Coordinates of C-alpha atoms in Angstrom, one line a residue:
Chain Y
X1 CA 11.9 10.0 -26.0
X2 CA 11.9 10.0 -29.8
X3 CA 9.7 8.1 -32.2
X4 CA 12.6 5.9 -33.1
X5 CA 12.1 4.0 -29.9
X6 CA 8.6 3.0 -31.1
X7 CA 8.2 -0.8 -31.3
X8 CA 8.5 -1.7 -35.0
X9 CA 5.1 -3.3 -35.3
X10 CA 3.3 0.0 -34.9
X11 CA 3.2 1.4 -38.4
X12 CA 0.7 4.0 -39.5
X13 CA 0.7 5.3 -43.0
X14 CA -1.5 7.9 -44.6
X15 CA -2.1 10.3 -47.5
X16 CA -3.9 13.5 -47.8
X17 CA -5.7 14.5 -51.0
X18 CA -8.4 17.1 -51.5
X19 CA -8.9 17.6 -47.7
X20 CA -9.4 13.8 -47.1
X21 CA -6.8 12.1 -45.0
X22 CA -6.7 8.3 -45.5
X23 CA -5.1 6.4 -42.7
X24 CA -4.1 2.7 -42.8
X25 CA -2.3 0.4 -40.5
X26 CA -2.0 0.7 -36.7
X27 CA -3.9 3.7 -35.3
X28 CA -3.4 3.4 -31.6
X29 CA -1.8 5.0 -28.6
X30 CA 1.6 4.2 -30.0
X31 CA 1.0 6.1 -33.3
X32 CA -1.1 9.0 -31.9
X33 CA 1.5 11.7 -32.6
X34 CA 2.1 10.4 -36.1
X35 CA -1.7 10.3 -36.7
X36 CA -2.1 13.9 -35.6
X37 CA 0.7 14.8 -38.0
X38 CA -0.8 12.9 -40.9
X39 CA -4.3 14.2 -40.4
X40 CA -3.1 17.8 -40.1
X41 CA -6.1 20.1 -40.8
X42 CA -7.9 17.7 -43.1
X43 CA -11.7 18.0 -42.7
X44 CA -12.5 14.4 -43.6
X45 CA -10.8 11.2 -42.5
X46 CA -11.0 7.9 -44.2
X47 CA -10.3 5.0 -41.9
X48 CA -11.0 2.0 -44.1
X49 CA -7.5 0.6 -44.0
X50 CA -7.0 0.4 -40.3
X51 CA -5.7 -2.9 -38.8
X52 CA -5.7 -1.7 -35.3
X53 CA -7.8 0.9 -33.6
X54 CA -7.8 1.6 -29.8
X55 CA -9.4 3.8 -27.2
X56 CA -6.7 6.4 -27.5
X57 CA -7.3 6.7 -31.2
X58 CA -11.1 6.8 -30.5
X59 CA -10.6 9.6 -28.0
X60 CA -8.6 11.6 -30.6
X61 CA -11.3 11.1 -33.3
X62 CA -14.0 12.2 -30.9
X63 CA -12.2 15.4 -30.2
X64 CA -11.7 15.9 -34.0
X65 CA -15.4 15.2 -34.6
X66 CA -16.3 17.9 -32.1
X67 CA -14.3 20.3 -34.3
X68 CA -16.4 19.3 -37.2
X69 CA -14.2 16.7 -38.9
X70 CA -16.2 13.9 -40.5
X71 CA -15.2 10.2 -40.5
X72 CA -15.8 7.5 -43.1
X73 CA -15.0 3.9 -43.7
X74 CA -14.8 2.9 -40.1
X75 CA -15.2 -0.9 -39.7
X76 CA -18.2 -2.0 -37.6
X77 CA -16.0 -3.2 -34.7
X78 CA -14.1 0.0 -34.7
X79 CA -17.4 1.9 -34.8
X80 CA -18.5 0.0 -31.7
X81 CA -15.4 1.0 -29.9
X82 CA -15.9 4.6 -30.9
X83 CA -19.4 4.5 -29.5
X84 CA -18.3 2.8 -26.3
X85 CA -15.6 5.5 -25.8
X86 CA -18.1 8.3 -26.5
X87 CA -20.4 6.9 -23.9
X88 CA -17.7 6.8 -21.2
X89 CA -15.8 10.0 -21.7
X90 CA -15.9 11.4 -18.2
X91 CA -17.4 14.7 -17.4
X92 CA -15.2 16.5 -14.9
X93 CA -16.7 17.6 -11.6
X94 CA -16.7 21.3 -11.1
X95 CA -13.4 22.2 -9.7
X96 CA -13.4 23.2 -6.0
X97 CA -12.6 26.9 -5.5
X98 CA -8.9 27.2 -4.6
X99 CA -8.0 29.7 -1.9
X100 CA -5.1 32.0 -2.7
X101 CA -2.8 34.4 -0.9
X102 CA -3.6 35.6 2.5
X103 CA -6.8 33.6 2.8
X104 CA -5.0 30.4 2.0
X105 CA -2.4 31.2 4.6
X106 CA -5.0 31.8 7.2
X107 CA -7.0 28.7 6.2
X108 CA -3.8 26.6 6.5
X109 CA -2.7 28.1 9.7
X110 CA -6.2 27.6 11.2
X111 CA -6.3 24.0 10.2
X112 CA -2.9 23.3 11.6
X113 CA -3.7 25.0 14.9
X114 CA -6.9 23.1 15.2
X115 CA -5.1 19.8 14.4
X116 CA -2.4 20.6 17.0
X117 CA -5.0 21.3 19.6
X118 CA -6.9 18.2 18.8
X119 CA -3.7 16.2 19.0
X120 CA -3.1 17.6 22.5
X121 CA -6.7 16.9 23.7
X122 CA -6.3 13.3 22.3
X123 CA -3.1 12.9 24.3
X124 CA -4.9 14.1 27.4
X125 CA -7.7 11.6 26.6
X126 CA -5.2 8.7 26.4
X127 CA -3.5 9.9 29.7
X128 CA -7.0 9.8 31.2
X129 CA -7.7 6.4 29.8
X130 CA -4.4 5.1 31.3
X131 CA -5.2 6.6 34.7
X132 CA -8.8 5.2 34.6
X133 CA -7.4 1.7 33.8
X134 CA -4.9 2.1 36.6
X135 CA -7.6 3.1 39.1
X136 CA -9.8 0.2 38.0
X137 CA -7.0 -2.3 38.4
X138 CA -6.4 -1.0 41.9
X139 CA -10.1 -1.5 42.7
X140 CA -10.2 -4.9 41.0
X141 CA -6.7 -6.4 41.4
X142 CA -7.7 -9.6 39.8
X143 CA -8.1 -7.8 36.4
X144 CA -4.5 -6.4 36.6
X145 CA -2.5 -7.5 33.6
X146 CA 0.5 -8.7 35.5
X147 CA 2.1 -11.0 32.9
X148 CA 1.9 -8.4 30.1
X149 CA 3.4 -5.9 32.5
X150 CA 6.4 -8.1 33.3
X151 CA 6.8 -8.8 29.6
X152 CA 6.8 -5.1 28.7
X153 CA 9.2 -4.3 31.6
X154 CA 11.6 -6.8 30.1
X155 CA 11.2 -5.4 26.6
X156 CA 11.4 -1.7 27.4
X157 CA 13.6 -1.9 30.5
X158 CA 16.0 -4.9 30.7
X159 CA 16.6 -5.0 26.9
X160 CA 17.5 -1.3 26.9
X161 CA 20.1 -1.6 29.7
X162 CA 23.2 -2.2 27.5
X163 CA 22.6 0.6 25.1
X164 CA 21.6 3.1 27.8
X165 CA 24.6 2.2 30.0
X166 CA 27.1 2.3 27.1
X167 CA 25.8 5.6 25.8
X168 CA 25.9 7.2 29.2
X169 CA 29.4 5.9 29.9
X170 CA 30.6 7.5 26.7
X171 CA 28.9 10.8 27.5
X172 CA 30.7 10.8 30.9
X173 CA 34.0 10.1 29.1
X174 CA 33.3 13.0 26.6
X175 CA 32.4 15.4 29.4
X176 CA 35.5 14.7 31.4
X177 CA 37.7 15.0 28.4
X178 CA 36.2 18.3 27.1
X179 CA 35.9 19.7 30.6
X180 CA 39.5 18.9 31.4
X181 CA 40.8 20.7 28.3
X182 CA 38.8 23.9 29.2
X183 CA 39.3 23.9 33.0
X184 CA 43.0 23.2 32.6
X185 CA 43.5 26.7 31.2
X186 CA 42.4 28.1 34.6
X187 CA 44.2 25.4 36.6
X188 CA 40.8 24.4 37.9
X189 CA 40.9 20.8 36.8
X190 CA 39.3 19.5 40.0
X191 CA 36.0 21.3 39.1
X192 CA 35.6 18.7 36.4
X193 CA 34.0 16.5 39.1
X194 CA 31.3 19.1 39.7
X195 CA 30.8 19.5 36.0
X196 CA 30.4 15.8 35.4
X197 CA 28.3 14.9 38.4
X198 CA 25.9 17.8 38.2
X199 CA 25.4 17.7 34.4
X200 CA 24.9 13.9 34.3
X201 CA 22.8 13.5 37.4
X202 CA 20.6 16.6 36.8
X203 CA 20.2 16.7 33.0
X204 CA 22.0 14.4 30.7
X205 CA 21.4 11.0 32.4
X206 CA 17.6 11.3 32.3
X207 CA 17.3 13.2 29.1
X208 CA 19.5 10.9 27.0
X209 CA 17.9 7.8 28.5
X210 CA 14.4 9.2 27.7
X211 CA 15.5 10.0 24.1
X212 CA 16.9 6.5 23.6
X213 CA 13.8 5.0 25.1
X214 CA 11.6 7.2 23.0
X215 CA 13.3 6.0 19.9
X216 CA 13.2 2.3 20.9
X217 CA 9.9 2.0 22.7
X218 CA 7.6 4.7 21.2
X219 CA 8.1 3.0 17.8
X220 CA 7.6 -0.4 19.3
X221 CA 4.4 0.6 21.0
X222 CA 3.0 2.2 17.8
X223 CA 4.0 -0.8 15.7
X224 CA 2.6 -3.4 18.1
X225 CA -0.7 -1.6 18.8
X226 CA -0.9 -0.4 15.2
X227 CA -0.6 -3.8 13.7
X228 CA -3.3 -5.0 16.0
X229 CA -5.5 -2.1 15.0
X230 CA -4.8 -2.8 11.3
X231 CA -6.0 -6.4 11.6
X232 CA -9.1 -5.4 13.6
X233 CA -7.8 -7.2 16.7
X234 CA -8.7 -4.2 18.8
X235 CA -12.3 -4.1 17.5
X236 CA -12.4 -7.9 18.2
X237 CA -11.3 -7.3 21.8
X238 CA -14.0 -4.7 22.3
X239 CA -16.7 -7.0 21.0
X240 CA -15.5 -9.8 23.3
X241 CA -15.7 -7.5 26.3
X242 CA -12.0 -7.1 26.8
X243 CA -10.9 -3.6 27.5
X244 CA -8.0 -2.6 25.2
X245 CA -7.0 0.2 27.7
X246 CA -6.7 -2.4 30.4
X247 CA -4.9 -5.1 28.3
X248 CA -2.8 -3.0 25.9
X249 CA -2.4 0.6 27.2
X250 CA -2.0 0.0 30.9
X251 CA 0.8 -2.6 30.9
X252 CA 2.8 -0.7 28.3
X253 CA 2.7 2.7 29.9
X254 CA 3.1 1.3 33.4
X255 CA 6.1 -0.7 32.3
X256 CA 7.7 2.6 31.1
X257 CA 6.8 4.3 34.3
X258 CA 8.6 1.6 36.3
X259 CA 11.6 1.1 34.1
X260 CA 12.5 4.6 33.0
X261 CA 13.6 5.7 36.5
X262 CA 15.6 2.5 36.9
X263 CA 17.2 3.1 33.5
X264 CA 18.0 6.6 34.6
X265 CA 19.8 5.4 37.7
X266 CA 21.8 3.0 35.6
X267 CA 22.6 5.7 33.2
X268 CA 23.7 8.1 36.0
X269 CA 26.0 5.4 37.4
X270 CA 27.5 4.5 34.1
X271 CA 28.0 8.2 33.2
X272 CA 29.7 8.9 36.6
X273 CA 31.9 5.8 36.1
X274 CA 32.9 7.0 32.7
X275 CA 33.7 10.5 34.0
X276 CA 35.6 9.1 36.9
X277 CA 37.8 6.8 34.8
X278 CA 38.5 9.6 32.3
X279 CA 39.4 12.1 35.1
X280 CA 41.7 9.5 36.7
X281 CA 43.5 8.8 33.4
X282 CA 43.6 12.3 32.0
X283 CA 43.8 14.5 35.0
X284 CA 45.1 12.3 37.7
X285 CA 42.0 12.7 40.0
X286 CA 41.9 9.5 41.9
X287 CA 38.6 7.7 42.4
X288 CA 38.5 8.5 46.1
X289 CA 39.1 12.2 45.4
X290 CA 36.4 12.1 42.8
X291 CA 34.0 10.5 45.3
X292 CA 34.9 13.0 48.0
X293 CA 34.4 16.0 45.8
X294 CA 31.2 14.7 44.4
X295 CA 29.7 14.1 47.8
X296 CA 30.9 17.4 49.1
X297 CA 29.8 19.6 46.2
X298 CA 26.8 17.9 44.6
X299 CA 23.6 18.4 46.5
X300 CA 21.1 15.7 46.7
X301 CA 18.6 18.1 45.2
X302 CA 20.3 17.4 41.9
X303 CA 19.4 13.7 42.1
X304 CA 15.8 14.6 43.0
X305 CA 15.6 17.1 40.2
X306 CA 16.9 14.5 37.7
X307 CA 14.9 11.5 38.8
X308 CA 11.7 13.5 39.2
X309 CA 11.6 14.0 35.4
X310 CA 11.8 10.3 34.6
X311 CA 8.2 9.4 35.3
X312 CA 6.9 12.4 33.4
X313 CA 9.1 11.5 30.4
X314 CA 7.8 7.9 30.7
X315 CA 4.2 9.1 30.5
X316 CA 4.9 11.3 27.5
X317 CA 6.6 8.5 25.6
X318 CA 4.0 5.9 26.5
X319 CA 0.9 8.1 25.8
X320 CA 2.3 9.2 22.5
X321 CA 3.2 5.7 21.4
X322 CA -0.2 4.2 22.4
X323 CA -2.1 7.1 20.8
X324 CA -0.2 6.8 17.5
X325 CA -0.8 3.1 17.5
X326 CA -4.5 3.5 17.9
X327 CA -4.5 6.1 15.0
X328 CA -3.2 3.5 12.5
X329 CA -5.6 2.9 9.7
X330 CA -6.2 -0.1 7.6
X331 CA -3.1 0.0 5.4
X332 CA 0.6 -0.6 6.1
X333 CA 1.5 2.9 4.9
X334 CA -0.3 4.5 7.8
X335 CA 1.5 2.1 10.2
X336 CA 4.9 3.3 8.9
X337 CA 3.8 7.0 9.0
X338 CA 2.4 6.8 12.5
X339 CA 5.5 5.0 13.8
X340 CA 7.9 7.7 12.6
X341 CA 5.6 10.5 13.8
X342 CA 5.3 8.8 17.2
X343 CA 9.1 8.8 17.6
X344 CA 9.5 12.4 16.4
X345 CA 6.7 13.6 18.6
X346 CA 7.9 11.7 21.7
X347 CA 11.5 13.1 21.4
X348 CA 10.2 16.6 20.7
X349 CA 7.8 16.6 23.7
X350 CA 10.4 15.1 26.0
X351 CA 12.8 17.9 25.2
X352 CA 10.1 20.5 25.6
X353 CA 9.2 19.0 29.0
X354 CA 12.8 19.1 30.0
X355 CA 13.0 22.8 29.2
X356 CA 9.9 23.4 31.2
X357 CA 11.4 21.5 34.1
X358 CA 14.6 23.6 33.9
X359 CA 12.5 26.8 34.2
X360 CA 10.5 25.4 37.0
X361 CA 13.5 24.3 39.0
X362 CA 15.2 27.6 38.4
X363 CA 12.1 29.5 39.7
X364 CA 11.7 27.4 42.8
X365 CA 15.5 27.4 43.4
X366 CA 16.4 23.7 43.4
Chain A
X1 CA -13.3 -17.2 -34.9
X2 CA -11.3 -19.9 -33.4
X3 CA -7.8 -18.5 -33.3
X4 CA -6.2 -19.3 -30.0
X5 CA -4.7 -16.4 -28.2
X6 CA -3.4 -18.5 -25.3
X7 CA -2.2 -22.1 -25.8
X8 CA -0.9 -24.1 -22.9
X9 CA 0.5 -27.5 -23.8
X10 CA 1.8 -30.2 -21.4
X11 CA 2.4 -27.7 -18.6
X12 CA 4.1 -28.9 -15.5
X13 CA 4.6 -26.6 -12.5
X14 CA 6.3 -27.7 -9.3
X15 CA 7.0 -26.0 -6.0
X16 CA 9.8 -28.2 -4.5
X17 CA 8.4 -31.7 -4.5
X18 CA 4.8 -30.5 -4.7
X19 CA 3.4 -30.8 -8.3
X20 CA 0.7 -28.3 -9.0
X21 CA 0.1 -29.0 -12.7
X22 CA 1.0 -32.1 -14.5
X23 CA 0.6 -32.1 -18.2
X24 CA -2.0 -29.4 -18.3
X25 CA -3.5 -28.3 -21.7
X26 CA -5.7 -25.2 -22.1
X27 CA -6.7 -22.8 -24.9
X28 CA -8.1 -19.3 -24.8
X29 CA -9.9 -18.4 -28.0
X30 CA -10.0 -14.9 -29.4
X31 CA -13.0 -12.9 -28.2
X32 CA -14.2 -15.4 -25.6
X33 CA -14.5 -15.1 -21.8
X34 CA -13.0 -18.3 -20.3
X35 CA -13.8 -19.0 -16.6
X36 CA -11.2 -21.2 -14.8
X37 CA -12.6 -22.9 -11.7
X38 CA -11.3 -25.4 -9.3
X39 CA -11.0 -26.1 -5.6
X40 CA -8.7 -24.3 -3.3
X41 CA -5.1 -25.2 -4.0
X42 CA -5.7 -26.6 -7.5
X43 CA -3.4 -23.9 -8.9
X44 CA -5.8 -21.5 -10.7
X45 CA -3.8 -18.5 -9.8
X46 CA -0.6 -20.4 -10.4
X47 CA -1.8 -21.1 -13.9
X48 CA -2.5 -17.4 -14.5
X49 CA 0.9 -16.4 -13.1
X50 CA 2.6 -19.0 -15.3
X51 CA 0.8 -17.8 -18.5
X52 CA 1.8 -14.1 -17.8
X53 CA 5.4 -15.2 -17.2
X54 CA 5.6 -14.5 -13.4
X55 CA 6.3 -18.2 -12.8
X56 CA 8.6 -20.4 -14.8
X57 CA 7.0 -23.8 -15.7
X58 CA 9.1 -26.9 -15.0
X59 CA 8.1 -28.3 -18.3
X60 CA 5.6 -27.7 -21.1
X61 CA 4.9 -24.8 -23.4
X62 CA 2.9 -21.6 -23.0
X63 CA 2.2 -19.7 -26.1
X64 CA 0.5 -16.3 -25.9
X65 CA -0.5 -14.6 -29.1
X66 CA 1.6 -17.1 -30.9
X67 CA 4.8 -16.4 -29.0
X68 CA 6.5 -18.4 -26.4
X69 CA 7.5 -16.0 -23.6
X70 CA 10.3 -18.1 -22.4
X71 CA 12.3 -17.8 -25.6
X72 CA 11.7 -14.1 -26.3
X73 CA 14.4 -11.5 -26.1
X74 CA 13.7 -8.9 -23.4
X75 CA 12.5 -6.1 -25.8
X76 CA 10.2 -8.6 -27.6
X77 CA 9.0 -9.9 -24.2
X78 CA 8.2 -6.3 -23.1
X79 CA 6.3 -5.7 -26.3
X80 CA 4.3 -8.9 -25.8
X81 CA 3.6 -8.0 -22.2
X82 CA 2.0 -4.8 -23.3
X83 CA -0.5 -6.7 -25.3
X84 CA -2.1 -8.2 -22.2
X85 CA -3.4 -6.7 -19.0
X86 CA -3.6 -8.4 -15.6
X87 CA -5.9 -7.5 -12.7
X88 CA -4.8 -9.0 -9.5
X89 CA -7.1 -10.0 -6.7
X90 CA -7.0 -6.8 -4.6
X91 CA -6.2 -4.5 -7.5
X92 CA -2.4 -4.5 -6.6
X93 CA -2.5 -0.7 -7.0
X94 CA 0.7 1.2 -6.3
X95 CA 0.0 2.6 -2.9
X96 CA 2.1 5.7 -3.3
X97 CA 0.2 6.9 -6.4
X98 CA -3.4 8.0 -6.7
X99 CA -5.8 6.3 -9.0
X100 CA -5.1 8.4 -12.1
X101 CA -1.3 8.1 -11.6
X102 CA -1.7 4.3 -11.3
X103 CA -3.5 4.2 -14.6
X104 CA -1.0 6.5 -16.2
X105 CA 1.9 4.3 -15.1
X106 CA 1.7 1.9 -18.0
X107 CA 1.0 4.8 -20.4
X108 CA 4.4 6.3 -19.5
X109 CA 6.0 3.5 -21.7
X110 CA 4.5 5.2 -24.8
X111 CA 6.8 7.7 -26.4
X112 CA 5.4 10.9 -27.9
X113 CA 2.4 10.9 -25.5
X114 CA 2.1 14.3 -23.9
X115 CA 1.1 14.6 -20.3
X116 CA -2.3 16.0 -21.1
X117 CA -3.2 13.2 -23.5
X118 CA -1.9 10.7 -21.0
X119 CA -4.1 12.2 -18.3
X120 CA -7.2 12.3 -20.6
X121 CA -6.6 8.6 -21.5
X122 CA -6.2 7.6 -17.9
X123 CA -9.4 9.4 -16.9
X124 CA -11.2 7.7 -19.8
X125 CA -10.0 4.3 -18.6
X126 CA -11.1 5.1 -15.0
X127 CA -14.5 6.1 -16.3
X128 CA -14.7 2.9 -18.5
X129 CA -14.0 0.8 -15.4
X130 CA -17.1 2.4 -13.9
X131 CA -15.5 4.7 -11.4
X132 CA -16.8 8.2 -10.7
X133 CA -14.7 11.3 -11.6
X134 CA -13.7 12.0 -8.1
X135 CA -12.0 8.6 -7.8
X136 CA -9.2 9.9 -10.0
X137 CA -7.5 11.9 -7.2
X138 CA -8.1 9.3 -4.4
X139 CA -5.3 7.2 -3.0
X140 CA -5.7 3.4 -3.1
X141 CA -6.0 3.3 0.7
X142 CA -9.1 5.5 0.5
X143 CA -11.0 3.2 -1.8
X144 CA -13.3 0.3 -1.0
X145 CA -12.5 -3.2 -2.1
X146 CA -14.8 -3.0 -5.2
X147 CA -13.4 0.4 -6.2
X148 CA -9.8 -1.0 -5.9
X149 CA -10.7 -3.8 -8.2
X150 CA -12.1 -1.4 -10.7
X151 CA -9.1 0.8 -10.5
X152 CA -6.9 -2.3 -11.0
X153 CA -9.0 -3.1 -14.1
X154 CA -8.6 0.5 -15.4
X155 CA -4.8 0.1 -15.1
X156 CA -4.9 -3.3 -16.8
X157 CA -6.8 -1.7 -19.7
X158 CA -4.5 1.3 -19.9
X159 CA -2.7 0.1 -23.1
X160 CA -5.8 -1.5 -24.7
X161 CA -4.6 -5.1 -24.3
X162 CA -5.8 -7.9 -26.4
X163 CA -6.0 -10.3 -23.5
X164 CA -7.3 -9.5 -20.1
X165 CA -6.3 -11.8 -17.1
X166 CA -8.6 -11.4 -14.1
X167 CA -7.8 -13.1 -10.8
X168 CA -11.0 -13.5 -8.7
X169 CA -12.6 -10.3 -10.0
X170 CA -15.7 -10.7 -7.8
X171 CA -14.2 -12.1 -4.6
X172 CA -15.1 -10.0 -1.6
X173 CA -17.7 -8.0 -3.4
X174 CA -21.4 -7.8 -2.4
X175 CA -23.8 -9.4 -4.8
X176 CA -24.8 -6.1 -6.4
X177 CA -21.2 -5.0 -6.8
X178 CA -20.3 -8.5 -8.2
X179 CA -23.2 -8.3 -10.6
X180 CA -22.2 -4.9 -11.9
X181 CA -18.6 -6.2 -12.3
X182 CA -19.8 -9.2 -14.3
X183 CA -21.7 -6.9 -16.6
X184 CA -18.7 -4.6 -16.9
X185 CA -16.5 -7.4 -18.0
X186 CA -18.9 -8.5 -20.7
X187 CA -19.4 -4.9 -21.9
X188 CA -15.7 -4.2 -22.1
X189 CA -15.1 -7.5 -23.9
X190 CA -17.7 -6.4 -26.5
X191 CA -16.5 -2.9 -26.8
X192 CA -12.7 -3.5 -26.7
X193 CA -12.7 -6.8 -28.5
X194 CA -10.9 -8.5 -25.6
X195 CA -10.2 -12.1 -24.8
X196 CA -10.7 -12.7 -21.1
X197 CA -9.1 -15.3 -18.9
X198 CA -11.0 -15.2 -15.7
X199 CA -10.1 -17.2 -12.5
X200 CA -13.1 -17.3 -10.2
X201 CA -15.0 -19.1 -7.5
X202 CA -18.1 -17.3 -8.1
X203 CA -20.8 -19.5 -9.8
X204 CA -22.9 -16.4 -10.6
X205 CA -20.0 -15.0 -12.5
X206 CA -19.6 -18.2 -14.5
X207 CA -23.3 -18.0 -15.4
X208 CA -23.4 -14.3 -16.1
X209 CA -20.3 -13.9 -18.3
X210 CA -18.3 -16.9 -19.2
X211 CA -18.6 -18.4 -22.7
X212 CA -16.6 -21.4 -21.7
X213 CA -15.5 -23.0 -18.4
X214 CA -12.4 -24.9 -17.7
X215 CA -12.3 -27.0 -14.5
X216 CA -9.0 -27.6 -12.8
X217 CA -8.7 -30.7 -10.8
X218 CA -6.2 -33.6 -10.3
X219 CA -3.4 -31.4 -11.6
X220 CA -4.8 -30.8 -15.0
X221 CA -7.8 -29.4 -16.9
X222 CA -10.5 -31.9 -16.2
X223 CA -13.0 -30.6 -18.5
X224 CA -13.8 -27.6 -20.7
X225 CA -17.1 -26.5 -22.2
X226 CA -20.1 -24.4 -21.7
X227 CA -22.2 -24.4 -18.6
X228 CA -24.6 -26.9 -20.2
X229 CA -21.6 -29.2 -20.8
X230 CA -20.5 -28.9 -17.2
X231 CA -23.8 -30.0 -15.9
X232 CA -23.5 -33.3 -17.7
X233 CA -20.1 -34.2 -16.4
X234 CA -19.9 -37.2 -14.1
X235 CA -16.7 -36.5 -12.2
X236 CA -17.6 -36.3 -8.4
X237 CA -15.9 -32.9 -7.8
X238 CA -17.4 -31.3 -10.9
X239 CA -20.8 -32.8 -10.2
X240 CA -20.6 -31.5 -6.6
X241 CA -19.5 -28.1 -7.8
X242 CA -22.1 -27.6 -10.5
X243 CA -25.0 -29.4 -8.7
X244 CA -24.5 -28.2 -5.2
X245 CA -27.2 -26.1 -3.6
X246 CA -25.3 -22.9 -4.4
X247 CA -24.9 -23.9 -8.0
X248 CA -28.6 -24.7 -8.3
X249 CA -29.5 -21.3 -6.8
X250 CA -27.2 -19.6 -9.2
X251 CA -28.7 -21.5 -12.1
X252 CA -32.3 -20.9 -11.3
X253 CA -32.4 -17.5 -9.7
X254 CA -29.1 -16.3 -11.0
X255 CA -28.3 -13.5 -13.3
X256 CA -28.8 -14.6 -16.8
X257 CA -26.2 -14.2 -19.5
X258 CA -26.9 -10.9 -21.1
X259 CA -25.1 -11.0 -24.4
X260 CA -25.5 -14.2 -26.3
X261 CA -22.6 -14.7 -28.6
X262 CA -21.6 -17.0 -31.3
X263 CA -17.9 -17.5 -30.8
X264 CA -17.9 -21.0 -29.5
X265 CA -17.2 -24.0 -31.6

């Protein structure tokens, strides 16, 4: 930025003689640098010729006055402005002590640990609220939100079928193709069936379904509950004696609990179908051969191990989505922030839970 | 002092087939505070937006500081736009910036202004708008409605404008906050030599700070004048507005105008 880009109407001229700087023209924020240059180290400033005088100029003059410079010739209106600025120059608050080095590191770490622990306790609280609402609806079936439940089953379940099935089908195709290349080296192509069926049924089907649902549904949960929170709808519900846990949290999480296992079964079927087709095309393993080897070699334990994870993943996604929605503040920014954190947290915790399941199954020998 | 800083002549604004203004004339004189009132949907905010060039009139002329914004070249238009400040209803602060950065935003247009000076100026404007020091570092979402308005006012004042446009400055404020805001407007007008165009619903604000009042109805300015003139007008809506129970309460118990001034003709 150079002074040549100054709008042409801002002209400040001045002369210095015998320690008195006389300024005339536009003394404003636009000509501040020029004014400083003109004044230099004059001890007295004559301002009789000013046509424009603004707060930025007043601020500069005040700081010069503090250094002992005297002013003269200021017009009454300009004098008034100078006084107004003098009155409202802010006095800074004492700065807060800033922690440095090791103490700052400890302070930060401590805060983060506390925040993480608080996050986990809040998740436990929301799980508890969901279970309490479920128990209440069993005791009072008339309060059960059946229509919302069906609606959310459609949203989180039925609507997700195409994407889940397609993704799983393609994973089956990829597995068969990659497995075939590697196993061909040993002449053990037929083991591709074991590879596909065990990996899909036990791990990939449920995990990938959960990740897709976490992306789709956790964000939708946060956005829908969050926008209600933003517009104070949730507070309104409470004052009307409607329990938000019952009306909002229960149907959403329950819909996930119902639909995620079903989606997993669909994903498994699609993945096996993709694998079987690819094995047939690429390796010449006929569908009946595929079926025979699959039944002979793949234990039903694998199905149990895979499907047993689905409800846990569903709870994780639902609880995180609802919790993040309830955390939304009054502005749209926090809605966006909470939505993306909800998705990240849901996927992250789903993968952690999957790892824990793997360790658990290995220990008990399923 | 009767120089007009804003002159609206024969203004017509339309949205589709809906005519909001039809042949509207209005003046804002230098140094005065003009209150624009009218029922909901009479186009008070539309008028404000048209004057500052956010909306294009279907016909008629708007001259601000002697220039017609429609005919100006982009650089000249920019220079003109820096000579007024607009405060929107809810402050319209940039949500990604804190209060100080919001006020600094218009100051970034000034070449040769160092970061420290810019900061000092922004902090001065925040303080002039009546916000405490610790508001500087706050994000707009952490402020109350009244503080957001004050921060919006500080941003509107950043470049020392000659004209200040205020859209419903006291809407949504409690009476004490609204009262303080009214006084702030008058103080700033006196200190900074502003001309203020103020759209409001608040009868107390009209009493407390407006030199002249313009009533918008029937698609044009129905009447302009002082509060005393308004009380004499016979038009049913105007009569209802200035003689209703709320108006009488504002008139009798309301805050009295603090600074008598002599700029009306």
